[in-house]
Amino acid sequence: MEPENPIFNIEEELKKLPNRPGVYIMHDERDEIIYVGKAVILKNRVRQYFQSSRGKSVKIQQMVERIRRFEYIVTDSELEALVLECNLIKEHRPKYNTMLKDDKGYPFIKVTLGEAFPRVLFSHTMKKDKNRYFGPYTSAGAVKDTIDLVKKLYRLRSCNRSLPKDIGKERPCLYYHIGQCQAPCQGYVSQEEYRKSIDEVLEFLNGNHAPVVKMLEEKMTQAADEMDFEKAIEYRDLIASVRHIAERQKITHGDGEDKDILALAMDENDAVVQVFFIREGKMIGRDHFYLQVAPHDTKPVILCSFIKQYYAGTPFVPRELVLETDIEDHELVEQWLTEKRGQKVYLRIPKKGTKEKLVELARENASIVLRQDRERIKREEGRTIGAVRELEKILGISDTVRMEAYDISNISGFESVGSMIVYEKGKPKRSDYRKFKIKNVQGPDDYASMEEVLTRRFTHGLEEKKELAEKNRSEELGSFSRFPDLILMDGGKGQVNVALRVLDRLHIDIPVCGMVKDDFHRTRGLYYQNEELPIDTHSESFKLITRIQDEAHRFAIEYHRSLRSKQQVHSLLDDIPGIGPARRKSLMRTFKSLEAIRDASLEELTNAESMNAASAQKVYDYFHASKENP
């Protein structure tokens, strides 16, 4: 059945579709993107959605019923369409696409071979440059441990000095004095000798640990023979560290290639994809990923969606992806990954041998993760989405995704501040939290302060929405232009009426609910539409309300405390005659705290940045006079 839309006539627009490859984008009645797909021929593919529902999955039928308009982007090839589809799905996370639930980034070890005296560094990204990268690794802790071990073993530099240009310009650092750096910054090691150490590091990071263990064992034995037991213990600990790093690479594969092993387990609503990362024949780690799926999605469809989303965002593509089942668009995905890697990439579906056993192991691990986490996921959803649904039932509302709560903090009207916290799908979204310093209210007037906060928040939001609309970028909603589905006020009738008055003045329609407290400052009920509604104190919705209330209060108090602290610091330094803003900042920058300034000697104060003998004497006299005359 064709959805009605007086502006966008779907039947007419279908006739205009081109016989070209491209990407199509489906929108619902709120103009939100609900599906993104690619097509070899747009005209044929998009028309299929609006033809007879026979043969369509329930998921597709539900989606089609919600489509109010579609748009499309023509590309020169199906490969271009695939790349664009991946980017758009990652950007918009449409409801009806099979979605990877979490985007994970993996660390690398970077050896800066482009430098005369290379360093070994932790890196979040892998780039096409002169450096050598190892990874990606699944554990940031393991990467840091490995880098620390390599630096100790080979005494490599950690500094940012530009060598050899800066050789001899500064004194050697602490690492040289404790024997963990060869001090190339002083010219104590030649570039050739240092490069030999780097070559050994590359061997070590490639997994060749045996020569290092043998060398350390010889040094440990020699130290013990010379009765230098402290040194022997140090070598023993290094040997243990090397073996620990080697143990992380238990599974090996004889061909020495880079490959990822992928398998999945699924039930009616969720799927888990398990990935084994094999680099140069050694398994360096594994990880699992959750996907939200529809009941009729098949393994090939889910696995293909995962590959496109995951490898669109990772900087490293291995030579092989070993899969438990073949996927749709096999050749196209292989071509896309090949272009991304810059070398030929193969998708393999093994039927026997070592690779098939690895796939089976990955599938078994995915099943274990799905089974073990099913109850945890249900509990988490009960605490979050389930709690929101309970709250909706109490209030008689629906479609609540974003909630905002507000609180005011002051002490006798001093430095009044407001807090805005945001919960989405029952979880805090801290990136959208905002603080407000009350500007127009004198004294401890919580109602007037709240009115100022809400007016500023929603006025700013309306202005931001208008700017985005004028730039035709209405989809780029920020923390202010994205309005809540429910506002929670820390109080009862009075606070709710303040919020409703502000919203009415700005012509905004958002439900407002008050969190009513008893005489012991505990939540006893909800105030909504001039009525106090009871709430079960043992329910998940009550626990969610309590968490939101505590979080709004904590955030406001934290901001208020920081302002009070700054005020106290400034007032003390302001009282010192002849010490202006520049010198106050300089003193705090140098000494970090009032206590350090108070305890500083006259000489230390004189040597501080922007200070002279006269100003230092004034500061010294002020604090020491204070000590003598409390």
PDB file of C-alpha atoms in Angstrom, residues 122-360:
ATOM      1  CA  PHE A 122      51.291   3.895  21.147  1.00  0.00           C
ATOM      2  CA  SER A 123      49.028   4.880  18.235  1.00  0.00           C
ATOM      3  CA  HIS A 124      45.243   4.998  17.860  1.00  0.00           C
ATOM      4  CA  THR A 125      45.452   5.119  14.069  1.00  0.00           C
ATOM      5  CA  MET A 126      47.386   3.524  11.227  1.00  0.00           C
ATOM      6  CA  LYS A 127      48.479   5.758   8.370  1.00  0.00           C
ATOM      7  CA  LYS A 128      50.224   5.249   5.052  1.00  0.00           C
ATOM      8  CA  ASP A 129      53.551   6.867   5.933  1.00  0.00           C
ATOM      9  CA  LYS A 130      57.193   5.958   6.521  1.00  0.00           C
ATOM     10  CA  ASN A 131      56.471   4.447   9.922  1.00  0.00           C
ATOM     11  CA  ARG A 132      56.022   0.728  10.678  1.00  0.00           C
ATOM     12  CA  TYR A 133      52.817  -0.344  12.419  1.00  0.00           C
ATOM     13  CA  PHE A 134      52.084  -3.500  14.390  1.00  0.00           C
ATOM     14  CA  GLY A 135      48.542  -4.528  15.280  1.00  0.00           C
ATOM     15  CA  PRO A 136      45.747  -3.766  15.647  1.00  0.00           C
ATOM     16  CA  TYR A 137      45.690  -5.175  19.188  1.00  0.00           C
ATOM     17  CA  THR A 138      42.549  -5.768  21.229  1.00  0.00           C
ATOM     18  CA  SER A 139      44.108  -4.706  24.547  1.00  0.00           C
ATOM     19  CA  ALA A 140      45.477  -1.194  25.100  1.00  0.00           C
ATOM     20  CA  GLY A 141      47.082  -2.489  28.305  1.00  0.00           C
ATOM     21  CA  ALA A 142      48.972  -5.178  26.382  1.00  0.00           C
ATOM     22  CA  VAL A 143      50.237  -2.550  23.910  1.00  0.00           C
ATOM     23  CA  LYS A 144      51.505  -0.302  26.715  1.00  0.00           C
ATOM     24  CA  ASP A 145      53.169  -3.258  28.480  1.00  0.00           C
ATOM     25  CA  THR A 146      54.892  -4.261  25.244  1.00  0.00           C
ATOM     26  CA  ILE A 147      56.138  -0.715  24.560  1.00  0.00           C
ATOM     27  CA  ASP A 148      57.467  -0.376  28.122  1.00  0.00           C
ATOM     28  CA  LEU A 149      59.242  -3.716  27.825  1.00  0.00           C
ATOM     29  CA  VAL A 150      60.804  -2.853  24.461  1.00  0.00           C
ATOM     30  CA  LYS A 151      62.103   0.471  25.802  1.00  0.00           C
ATOM     31  CA  LYS A 152      63.699  -1.261  28.790  1.00  0.00           C
ATOM     32  CA  LEU A 153      65.216  -4.043  26.684  1.00  0.00           C
ATOM     33  CA  TYR A 154      66.697  -1.825  23.978  1.00  0.00           C
ATOM     34  CA  ARG A 155      67.100   1.486  25.853  1.00  0.00           C
ATOM     35  CA  LEU A 156      65.195   3.517  23.264  1.00  0.00           C
ATOM     36  CA  ARG A 157      64.445   7.209  23.543  1.00  0.00           C
ATOM     37  CA  SER A 158      60.997   8.460  24.570  1.00  0.00           C
ATOM     38  CA  CYS A 159      61.501  12.204  24.093  1.00  0.00           C
ATOM     39  CA  ASN A 160      60.137  14.466  21.356  1.00  0.00           C
ATOM     40  CA  ARG A 161      63.474  16.115  20.592  1.00  0.00           C
ATOM     41  CA  SER A 162      64.283  16.630  16.922  1.00  0.00           C
ATOM     42  CA  LEU A 163      67.421  14.560  16.341  1.00  0.00           C
ATOM     43  CA  PRO A 164      70.126  14.931  15.153  1.00  0.00           C
ATOM     44  CA  LYS A 165      69.361  18.691  14.965  1.00  0.00           C
ATOM     45  CA  ASP A 166      69.005  19.057  18.754  1.00  0.00           C
ATOM     46  CA  ILE A 167      71.955  16.869  19.808  1.00  0.00           C
ATOM     47  CA  GLY A 168      73.756  18.442  22.774  1.00  0.00           C
ATOM     48  CA  LYS A 169      71.311  21.351  23.215  1.00  0.00           C
ATOM     49  CA  GLU A 170      69.842  20.080  26.501  1.00  0.00           C
ATOM     50  CA  ARG A 171      70.938  17.815  29.315  1.00  0.00           C
ATOM     51  CA  PRO A 172      70.060  14.085  29.123  1.00  0.00           C
ATOM     52  CA  CYS A 173      66.759  13.173  30.783  1.00  0.00           C
ATOM     53  CA  LEU A 174      66.072  10.935  33.768  1.00  0.00           C
ATOM     54  CA  TYR A 175      65.752   7.816  31.592  1.00  0.00           C
ATOM     55  CA  TYR A 176      69.453   8.057  30.705  1.00  0.00           C
ATOM     56  CA  HIS A 177      70.444   8.344  34.368  1.00  0.00           C
ATOM     57  CA  ILE A 178      68.429   5.236  35.342  1.00  0.00           C
ATOM     58  CA  GLY A 179      69.877   3.234  32.439  1.00  0.00           C
ATOM     59  CA  GLN A 180      66.771   3.105  30.230  1.00  0.00           C
ATOM     60  CA  CYS A 181      67.979   5.327  27.365  1.00  0.00           C
ATOM     61  CA  GLN A 182      71.210   5.448  25.367  1.00  0.00           C
ATOM     62  CA  ALA A 183      70.987   9.281  25.194  1.00  0.00           C
ATOM     63  CA  PRO A 184      71.199   9.818  21.435  1.00  0.00           C
ATOM     64  CA  CYS A 185      70.338  13.440  22.329  1.00  0.00           C
ATOM     65  CA  GLN A 186      73.928  13.761  23.609  1.00  0.00           C
ATOM     66  CA  GLY A 187      75.574  11.858  20.771  1.00  0.00           C
ATOM     67  CA  TYR A 188      76.434   8.966  23.117  1.00  0.00           C
ATOM     68  CA  VAL A 189      75.256   6.431  20.507  1.00  0.00           C
ATOM     69  CA  SER A 190      75.712   6.624  16.755  1.00  0.00           C
ATOM     70  CA  GLN A 191      72.819   6.474  14.325  1.00  0.00           C
ATOM     71  CA  GLU A 192      74.122   3.142  13.007  1.00  0.00           C
ATOM     72  CA  GLU A 193      74.323   1.536  16.471  1.00  0.00           C
ATOM     73  CA  TYR A 194      70.893   2.858  17.434  1.00  0.00           C
ATOM     74  CA  ARG A 195      69.469   1.503  14.175  1.00  0.00           C
ATOM     75  CA  LYS A 196      70.744  -1.988  15.065  1.00  0.00           C
ATOM     76  CA  SER A 197      68.644  -1.814  18.228  1.00  0.00           C
ATOM     77  CA  ILE A 198      65.632  -0.769  16.151  1.00  0.00           C
ATOM     78  CA  ASP A 199      66.149  -3.739  13.799  1.00  0.00           C
ATOM     79  CA  GLU A 200      66.084  -6.044  16.833  1.00  0.00           C
ATOM     80  CA  VAL A 201      62.936  -4.314  18.055  1.00  0.00           C
ATOM     81  CA  LEU A 202      61.235  -5.001  14.708  1.00  0.00           C
ATOM     82  CA  GLU A 203      62.203  -8.686  15.005  1.00  0.00           C
ATOM     83  CA  PHE A 204      60.826  -8.785  18.536  1.00  0.00           C
ATOM     84  CA  LEU A 205      57.531  -7.144  17.542  1.00  0.00           C
ATOM     85  CA  ASN A 206      57.269  -9.604  14.653  1.00  0.00           C
ATOM     86  CA  GLY A 207      57.145 -12.343  17.306  1.00  0.00           C
ATOM     87  CA  ASN A 208      60.746 -13.543  17.310  1.00  0.00           C
ATOM     88  CA  HIS A 209      61.203 -13.610  21.099  1.00  0.00           C
ATOM     89  CA  ALA A 210      63.691 -16.495  21.464  1.00  0.00           C
ATOM     90  CA  PRO A 211      66.928 -14.477  20.915  1.00  0.00           C
ATOM     91  CA  VAL A 212      65.853 -11.943  23.545  1.00  0.00           C
ATOM     92  CA  VAL A 213      65.066 -14.634  26.126  1.00  0.00           C
ATOM     93  CA  LYS A 214      68.411 -16.332  25.443  1.00  0.00           C
ATOM     94  CA  MET A 215      70.324 -13.044  25.805  1.00  0.00           C
ATOM     95  CA  LEU A 216      68.554 -12.174  29.060  1.00  0.00           C
ATOM     96  CA  GLU A 217      69.142 -15.655  30.500  1.00  0.00           C
ATOM     97  CA  GLU A 218      72.868 -15.320  29.774  1.00  0.00           C
ATOM     98  CA  LYS A 219      72.977 -11.916  31.478  1.00  0.00           C
ATOM     99  CA  MET A 220      71.003 -13.225  34.466  1.00  0.00           C
ATOM    100  CA  THR A 221      73.427 -16.148  34.889  1.00  0.00           C
ATOM    101  CA  GLN A 222      76.437 -13.843  34.596  1.00  0.00           C
ATOM    102  CA  ALA A 223      75.007 -11.417  37.172  1.00  0.00           C
ATOM    103  CA  ALA A 224      74.336 -14.298  39.575  1.00  0.00           C
ATOM    104  CA  ASP A 225      77.889 -15.625  39.120  1.00  0.00           C
ATOM    105  CA  GLU A 226      79.198 -12.153  39.957  1.00  0.00           C
ATOM    106  CA  MET A 227      76.991 -12.097  43.101  1.00  0.00           C
ATOM    107  CA  ASP A 228      75.026  -9.134  41.691  1.00  0.00           C
ATOM    108  CA  PHE A 229      71.692 -10.600  42.738  1.00  0.00           C
ATOM    109  CA  GLU A 230      69.808  -7.321  42.357  1.00  0.00           C
ATOM    110  CA  LYS A 231      70.750  -7.228  38.668  1.00  0.00           C
ATOM    111  CA  ALA A 232      69.938 -10.915  38.292  1.00  0.00           C
ATOM    112  CA  ILE A 233      66.437 -10.334  39.690  1.00  0.00           C
ATOM    113  CA  GLU A 234      65.974  -7.470  37.217  1.00  0.00           C
ATOM    114  CA  TYR A 235      66.859  -9.782  34.290  1.00  0.00           C
ATOM    115  CA  ARG A 236      64.599 -12.512  35.703  1.00  0.00           C
ATOM    116  CA  ASP A 237      61.662 -10.071  35.746  1.00  0.00           C
ATOM    117  CA  LEU A 238      62.405  -9.005  32.165  1.00  0.00           C
ATOM    118  CA  ILE A 239      62.411 -12.658  31.055  1.00  0.00           C
ATOM    119  CA  ALA A 240      59.023 -13.137  32.735  1.00  0.00           C
ATOM    120  CA  SER A 241      57.688 -10.040  30.920  1.00  0.00           C
ATOM    121  CA  VAL A 242      58.912 -11.294  27.530  1.00  0.00           C
ATOM    122  CA  ARG A 243      57.316 -14.700  28.114  1.00  0.00           C
ATOM    123  CA  HIS A 244      54.084 -13.035  29.179  1.00  0.00           C
ATOM    124  CA  ILE A 245      53.999 -11.058  25.909  1.00  0.00           C
ATOM    125  CA  ALA A 246      54.751 -14.248  23.948  1.00  0.00           C
ATOM    126  CA  GLU A 247      51.942 -16.110  25.763  1.00  0.00           C
ATOM    127  CA  ARG A 248      49.418 -13.645  24.357  1.00  0.00           C
ATOM    128  CA  GLN A 249      50.113 -15.186  20.944  1.00  0.00           C
ATOM    129  CA  LYS A 250      49.151 -18.795  21.644  1.00  0.00           C
ATOM    130  CA  ILE A 251      47.527 -19.736  18.332  1.00  0.00           C
ATOM    131  CA  THR A 252      49.825 -19.787  15.326  1.00  0.00           C
ATOM    132  CA  HIS A 253      49.184 -20.426  11.664  1.00  0.00           C
ATOM    133  CA  GLY A 254      51.965 -21.656   9.468  1.00  0.00           C
ATOM    134  CA  ASP A 255      51.528 -19.392   6.437  1.00  0.00           C
ATOM    135  CA  GLY A 256      52.512 -16.224   8.344  1.00  0.00           C
ATOM    136  CA  GLU A 257      49.725 -14.174   6.712  1.00  0.00           C
ATOM    137  CA  ASP A 258      47.486 -11.460   8.169  1.00  0.00           C
ATOM    138  CA  LYS A 259      43.908 -12.661   8.413  1.00  0.00           C
ATOM    139  CA  ASP A 260      40.713 -12.154  10.409  1.00  0.00           C
ATOM    140  CA  ILE A 261      38.558 -15.156  11.287  1.00  0.00           C
ATOM    141  CA  LEU A 262      34.827 -14.274  11.453  1.00  0.00           C
ATOM    142  CA  ALA A 263      31.907 -16.328  12.743  1.00  0.00           C
ATOM    143  CA  LEU A 264      28.583 -15.482  14.331  1.00  0.00           C
ATOM    144  CA  ALA A 265      25.900 -16.759  16.655  1.00  0.00           C
ATOM    145  CA  MET A 266      22.359 -15.375  16.610  1.00  0.00           C
ATOM    146  CA  ASP A 267      18.909 -15.574  18.131  1.00  0.00           C
ATOM    147  CA  GLU A 268      15.628 -13.775  17.357  1.00  0.00           C
ATOM    148  CA  ASN A 269      16.857 -10.251  18.181  1.00  0.00           C
ATOM    149  CA  ASP A 270      20.628 -10.239  18.558  1.00  0.00           C
ATOM    150  CA  ALA A 271      23.737 -11.538  16.877  1.00  0.00           C
ATOM    151  CA  VAL A 272      27.309 -11.748  18.098  1.00  0.00           C
ATOM    152  CA  VAL A 273      30.174 -11.756  15.622  1.00  0.00           C
ATOM    153  CA  GLN A 274      33.431 -13.154  16.997  1.00  0.00           C
ATOM    154  CA  VAL A 275      36.651 -11.999  15.290  1.00  0.00           C
ATOM    155  CA  PHE A 276      40.059 -13.625  15.750  1.00  0.00           C
ATOM    156  CA  PHE A 277      42.897 -11.300  14.721  1.00  0.00           C
ATOM    157  CA  ILE A 278      45.835 -13.211  13.216  1.00  0.00           C
ATOM    158  CA  ARG A 279      48.888 -11.159  12.283  1.00  0.00           C
ATOM    159  CA  GLU A 280      51.895 -12.698  10.554  1.00  0.00           C
ATOM    160  CA  GLY A 281      50.622 -16.142  11.489  1.00  0.00           C
ATOM    161  CA  LYS A 282      50.064 -15.412  15.182  1.00  0.00           C
ATOM    162  CA  MET A 283      46.791 -14.779  16.957  1.00  0.00           C
ATOM    163  CA  ILE A 284      47.287 -11.444  18.706  1.00  0.00           C
ATOM    164  CA  GLY A 285      43.769 -11.094  20.106  1.00  0.00           C
ATOM    165  CA  ARG A 286      40.064 -11.518  19.635  1.00  0.00           C
ATOM    166  CA  ASP A 287      36.932  -9.459  20.138  1.00  0.00           C
ATOM    167  CA  HIS A 288      33.185  -9.772  19.791  1.00  0.00           C
ATOM    168  CA  PHE A 289      30.575  -7.392  18.421  1.00  0.00           C
ATOM    169  CA  TYR A 290      26.845  -7.150  18.988  1.00  0.00           C
ATOM    170  CA  LEU A 291      24.385  -6.505  16.169  1.00  0.00           C
ATOM    171  CA  GLN A 292      20.688  -5.848  16.441  1.00  0.00           C
ATOM    172  CA  VAL A 293      18.857  -7.974  13.897  1.00  0.00           C
ATOM    173  CA  ALA A 294      15.341  -8.710  12.706  1.00  0.00           C
ATOM    174  CA  PRO A 295      13.854 -12.207  13.145  1.00  0.00           C
ATOM    175  CA  HIS A 296      14.057 -13.046   9.417  1.00  0.00           C
ATOM    176  CA  ASP A 297      17.628 -11.803   8.828  1.00  0.00           C
ATOM    177  CA  THR A 298      19.936 -14.592   7.645  1.00  0.00           C
ATOM    178  CA  LYS A 299      23.561 -15.246   8.552  1.00  0.00           C
ATOM    179  CA  PRO A 300      24.889 -14.158   5.109  1.00  0.00           C
ATOM    180  CA  VAL A 301      22.970 -10.850   5.354  1.00  0.00           C
ATOM    181  CA  ILE A 302      24.125 -10.153   8.920  1.00  0.00           C
ATOM    182  CA  LEU A 303      27.746 -11.098   8.206  1.00  0.00           C
ATOM    183  CA  CYS A 304      27.804  -8.889   5.095  1.00  0.00           C
ATOM    184  CA  SER A 305      26.379  -5.942   7.073  1.00  0.00           C
ATOM    185  CA  PHE A 306      29.003  -6.432   9.779  1.00  0.00           C
ATOM    186  CA  ILE A 307      31.896  -6.570   7.291  1.00  0.00           C
ATOM    187  CA  LYS A 308      30.786  -3.383   5.542  1.00  0.00           C
ATOM    188  CA  GLN A 309      30.291  -1.446   8.791  1.00  0.00           C
ATOM    189  CA  TYR A 310      33.354  -2.730  10.640  1.00  0.00           C
ATOM    190  CA  TYR A 311      35.928  -2.494   7.840  1.00  0.00           C
ATOM    191  CA  ALA A 312      34.612   0.900   6.735  1.00  0.00           C
ATOM    192  CA  GLY A 313      35.847   2.239  10.085  1.00  0.00           C
ATOM    193  CA  THR A 314      39.068   0.315  10.732  1.00  0.00           C
ATOM    194  CA  PRO A 315      42.372   1.544   9.263  1.00  0.00           C
ATOM    195  CA  PHE A 316      43.768  -1.980   8.810  1.00  0.00           C
ATOM    196  CA  VAL A 317      42.400  -4.541   6.368  1.00  0.00           C
ATOM    197  CA  PRO A 318      44.099  -7.982   6.453  1.00  0.00           C
ATOM    198  CA  ARG A 319      44.960 -10.015   3.401  1.00  0.00           C
ATOM    199  CA  GLU A 320      42.237 -12.581   4.140  1.00  0.00           C
ATOM    200  CA  LEU A 321      38.823 -12.644   5.785  1.00  0.00           C
ATOM    201  CA  VAL A 322      37.999 -16.236   6.678  1.00  0.00           C
ATOM    202  CA  LEU A 323      34.222 -16.603   6.976  1.00  0.00           C
ATOM    203  CA  GLU A 324      31.939 -19.352   8.236  1.00  0.00           C
ATOM    204  CA  THR A 325      29.470 -18.731   5.397  1.00  0.00           C
ATOM    205  CA  ASP A 326      29.494 -16.934   2.076  1.00  0.00           C
ATOM    206  CA  ILE A 327      27.940 -13.478   1.878  1.00  0.00           C
ATOM    207  CA  GLU A 328      25.889 -11.587  -0.664  1.00  0.00           C
ATOM    208  CA  ASP A 329      27.962  -9.202  -2.802  1.00  0.00           C
ATOM    209  CA  HIS A 330      30.997 -11.465  -2.310  1.00  0.00           C
ATOM    210  CA  GLU A 331      32.963 -10.174  -5.321  1.00  0.00           C
ATOM    211  CA  LEU A 332      31.974  -6.540  -4.762  1.00  0.00           C
ATOM    212  CA  VAL A 333      32.985  -6.568  -1.079  1.00  0.00           C
ATOM    213  CA  GLU A 334      36.253  -8.275  -2.027  1.00  0.00           C
ATOM    214  CA  GLN A 335      36.924  -5.526  -4.614  1.00  0.00           C
ATOM    215  CA  TRP A 336      36.074  -2.785  -2.079  1.00  0.00           C
ATOM    216  CA  LEU A 337      38.409  -4.251   0.568  1.00  0.00           C
ATOM    217  CA  THR A 338      41.151  -4.650  -2.043  1.00  0.00           C
ATOM    218  CA  GLU A 339      40.956  -0.945  -2.917  1.00  0.00           C
ATOM    219  CA  LYS A 340      40.919  -0.031   0.769  1.00  0.00           C
ATOM    220  CA  ARG A 341      43.996  -2.159   1.535  1.00  0.00           C
ATOM    221  CA  GLY A 342      45.865  -1.323  -1.669  1.00  0.00           C
ATOM    222  CA  GLN A 343      46.580  -5.028  -2.225  1.00  0.00           C
ATOM    223  CA  LYS A 344      44.462  -8.027  -3.135  1.00  0.00           C
ATOM    224  CA  VAL A 345      42.096  -9.139  -0.351  1.00  0.00           C
ATOM    225  CA  TYR A 346      40.458 -12.575  -0.374  1.00  0.00           C
ATOM    226  CA  LEU A 347      37.219 -13.752   1.237  1.00  0.00           C
ATOM    227  CA  ARG A 348      37.606 -17.453   2.090  1.00  0.00           C
ATOM    228  CA  ILE A 349      34.965 -19.974   3.214  1.00  0.00           C
ATOM    229  CA  PRO A 350      36.987 -23.027   4.304  1.00  0.00           C
ATOM    230  CA  LYS A 351      35.448 -26.498   4.313  1.00  0.00           C
ATOM    231  CA  LYS A 352      38.269 -28.398   6.049  1.00  0.00           C
ATOM    232  CA  GLY A 353      41.714 -27.965   7.551  1.00  0.00           C
ATOM    233  CA  THR A 354      43.181 -25.508  10.055  1.00  0.00           C
ATOM    234  CA  LYS A 355      41.160 -22.512   8.849  1.00  0.00           C
ATOM    235  CA  GLU A 356      37.888 -24.413   9.192  1.00  0.00           C
ATOM    236  CA  LYS A 357      38.844 -25.385  12.754  1.00  0.00           C
ATOM    237  CA  LEU A 358      39.573 -21.729  13.568  1.00  0.00           C
ATOM    238  CA  VAL A 359      36.184 -20.721  12.160  1.00  0.00           C
ATOM    239  CA  GLU A 360      34.504 -23.400  14.291  1.00  0.00           C
TER     240      GLU A 360
END
